[in-house]
Amino acid sequence: MRSLRKAGWFVVLALAMAGWMGLLGSLRGVAEAGVIASSLPGTDGRSEDLATVQSFLENKIVVQQLVDYGVSPEEAKAKVQAMNPQDLHRLASVTNRAAVGTDSGIGLLIGLAILVILIIVILKLSHKEVIIR
Protein backbone atom coordinates (compact mmCIF):
# COMPACT_ATOMS: atom_id res chain seq x y z
CA MET A 1 0.00 0.00 0.00
CA ARG A 2 2.91 2.36 0.67
CA SER A 3 4.11 1.96 -2.91
CA LEU A 4 0.72 3.11 -4.14
CA ARG A 5 0.83 6.25 -2.02
CA LYS A 6 4.31 7.13 -3.23
CA ALA A 7 3.19 7.01 -6.82
CA GLY A 8 2.33 10.41 -8.26
CA TRP A 9 -0.73 9.13 -10.05
CA PHE A 10 -2.37 8.30 -6.73
CA VAL A 11 -2.47 11.98 -5.75
CA VAL A 12 -3.70 12.99 -9.19
CA LEU A 13 -6.42 10.33 -9.07
CA ALA A 14 -7.46 11.35 -5.57
CA LEU A 15 -7.68 15.03 -6.56
CA ALA A 16 -9.62 14.18 -9.71
CA MET A 17 -12.10 12.08 -7.75
CA ALA A 18 -12.46 14.78 -5.09
CA GLY A 19 -13.12 17.38 -7.76
CA TRP A 20 -15.64 15.17 -9.54
CA MET A 21 -17.52 14.37 -6.32
CA GLY A 22 -17.49 18.04 -5.32
CA LEU A 23 -18.94 19.00 -8.69
CA LEU A 24 -21.63 16.33 -8.52
CA GLY A 25 -22.49 17.27 -4.95
CA SER A 26 -22.94 20.93 -5.78
CA LEU A 27 -25.16 20.32 -8.83
CA ARG A 28 -27.94 18.43 -7.13
CA GLY A 29 -31.55 19.35 -7.75
CA VAL A 30 -34.45 19.79 -5.43
CA ALA A 31 -36.80 16.85 -5.04
CA GLU A 32 -40.37 17.60 -4.11
CA ALA A 33 -43.32 15.34 -3.54
CA GLY A 34 -46.97 16.16 -3.32
CA VAL A 35 -50.48 14.86 -3.71
CA ILE A 36 -52.16 15.35 -7.07
CA ALA A 37 -55.78 16.39 -6.90
CA SER A 38 -58.11 13.77 -8.33
CA SER A 39 -60.70 16.33 -9.40
CA LEU A 40 -60.45 19.77 -10.89
CA PRO A 41 -61.10 22.71 -8.63
CA GLY A 42 -64.18 24.82 -9.16
CA THR A 43 -64.38 28.39 -10.37
CA ASP A 44 -62.72 29.68 -7.21
CA GLY A 45 -59.73 27.44 -8.00
CA ARG A 46 -59.51 29.01 -11.45
CA SER A 47 -59.30 32.50 -9.99
CA GLU A 48 -56.55 31.38 -7.57
CA ASP A 49 -54.64 29.71 -10.40
CA LEU A 50 -55.08 32.77 -12.59
CA ALA A 51 -53.76 35.04 -9.83
CA THR A 52 -50.77 32.74 -9.29
CA VAL A 53 -49.83 32.68 -12.98
CA GLN A 54 -50.35 36.43 -13.41
CA SER A 55 -48.16 37.24 -10.42
CA PHE A 56 -45.48 34.94 -11.90
CA LEU A 57 -45.77 36.74 -15.25
CA GLU A 58 -45.16 40.09 -13.51
CA ASN A 59 -41.70 38.98 -12.35
CA LYS A 60 -38.94 41.05 -13.99
CA ILE A 61 -36.94 37.99 -15.05
CA VAL A 62 -39.98 36.34 -16.63
CA VAL A 63 -40.92 39.53 -18.48
CA GLN A 64 -37.37 39.80 -19.83
CA GLN A 65 -37.41 36.17 -21.00
CA LEU A 66 -40.77 36.71 -22.71
CA VAL A 67 -39.40 39.75 -24.54
CA ASP A 68 -36.28 37.77 -25.52
CA TYR A 69 -38.50 35.08 -27.03
CA GLY A 70 -40.52 37.69 -28.93
CA VAL A 71 -43.70 37.53 -26.85
CA SER A 72 -45.09 40.66 -25.28
CA PRO A 73 -46.31 40.39 -21.67
CA GLU A 74 -49.79 41.47 -22.78
CA GLU A 75 -49.97 38.60 -25.28
CA ALA A 76 -48.90 36.14 -22.60
CA LYS A 77 -51.57 37.42 -20.18
CA ALA A 78 -54.22 37.18 -22.90
CA LYS A 79 -53.25 33.57 -23.64
CA VAL A 80 -53.37 32.73 -19.95
CA GLN A 81 -56.89 34.22 -19.72
CA ALA A 82 -57.99 32.02 -22.64
CA MET A 83 -56.64 28.75 -21.14
CA ASN A 84 -58.99 26.01 -20.03
CA PRO A 85 -59.05 25.22 -16.27
CA GLN A 86 -56.98 22.05 -16.59
CA ASP A 87 -54.09 23.72 -18.40
CA LEU A 88 -54.29 26.77 -16.16
CA HIS A 89 -54.06 24.60 -13.04
CA ARG A 90 -51.11 22.69 -14.49
CA LEU A 91 -49.34 25.96 -15.35
CA ALA A 92 -50.01 27.36 -11.87
CA SER A 93 -48.52 24.28 -10.22
CA VAL A 94 -45.43 24.54 -12.45
CA THR A 95 -44.96 28.23 -11.61
CA ASN A 96 -45.17 27.41 -7.90
CA ARG A 97 -42.40 24.84 -8.32
CA ALA A 98 -40.31 27.24 -10.39
CA ALA A 99 -40.54 29.92 -7.71
CA VAL A 100 -39.53 27.41 -5.02
CA GLY A 101 -36.61 26.11 -7.08
CA THR A 102 -34.75 29.41 -7.28
CA ASP A 103 -31.36 29.24 -5.63
CA SER A 104 -29.20 31.99 -4.22
CA GLY A 105 -25.91 30.18 -4.86
CA ILE A 106 -25.39 29.09 -1.26
CA GLY A 107 -25.20 25.44 -2.37
CA LEU A 108 -22.39 26.26 -4.78
CA LEU A 109 -20.41 28.07 -2.08
CA ILE A 110 -20.84 25.18 0.35
CA GLY A 111 -19.75 22.71 -2.34
CA LEU A 112 -16.62 24.74 -3.10
CA ALA A 113 -15.76 24.99 0.61
CA ILE A 114 -16.10 21.21 1.01
CA LEU A 115 -13.93 20.67 -2.06
CA VAL A 116 -11.16 22.92 -0.68
CA ILE A 117 -11.28 21.19 2.70
CA LEU A 118 -11.14 17.78 1.01
CA ILE A 119 -8.10 18.79 -1.05
CA ILE A 120 -6.33 20.05 2.07
CA VAL A 121 -7.07 16.79 3.90
CA ILE A 122 -5.76 14.72 0.98
CA LEU A 123 -2.59 16.80 0.82
CA LYS A 124 -2.04 16.44 4.56
CA LEU A 125 -2.57 12.68 4.41
CA SER A 126 -0.02 12.36 1.60
CA HIS A 127 2.47 14.52 3.62
CA LYS A 128 2.55 17.28 0.98
CA GLU A 129 2.69 21.00 1.62
CA VAL A 130 1.41 23.87 -0.45
CA ILE A 131 3.39 27.06 0.06
CA ILE A 132 1.97 30.26 -1.36
CA ARG A 133 4.48 33.10 -1.69
Steps between C-alpha positions, in 0.01 A plus 500: 500500500791736567620460142161615377511814712848588379388488141414840356194372321336417832490868598377601156228234512396602850478868401306415185252290696464770766434760233248279322312420822503867600355596163231233517414594857455866417278439195222311670139592438210544732265206539143575593205274557135582522149370461332549164138604517267238357241756393525844351435794726192711447480857379666629816799276421522657155521849646775388742691333217456806281632727776799270554594494131448875457719581799768270352471680165561835674846389616776707336700194394196335342406819315855527365496137383164554329637804317812302402278231349298761310182484708361813657378473861152608389482213250607254768233628742235476228597139426488416869148649523390280208635173650265226611494421876707183468789667319480805724523283812795309355677827414433640848649192665809526277547869584479418871777243458709740293477768768601249769792370294686830480839483665716775641829319436552391860519135389781582259698681770457211743609253231813703424586525871466122540717446193777725638488327838514159331804601294677626812426174683631293208817708484555464874447124485755468219749716702508776236514872564372787293698819551358820358751784467 
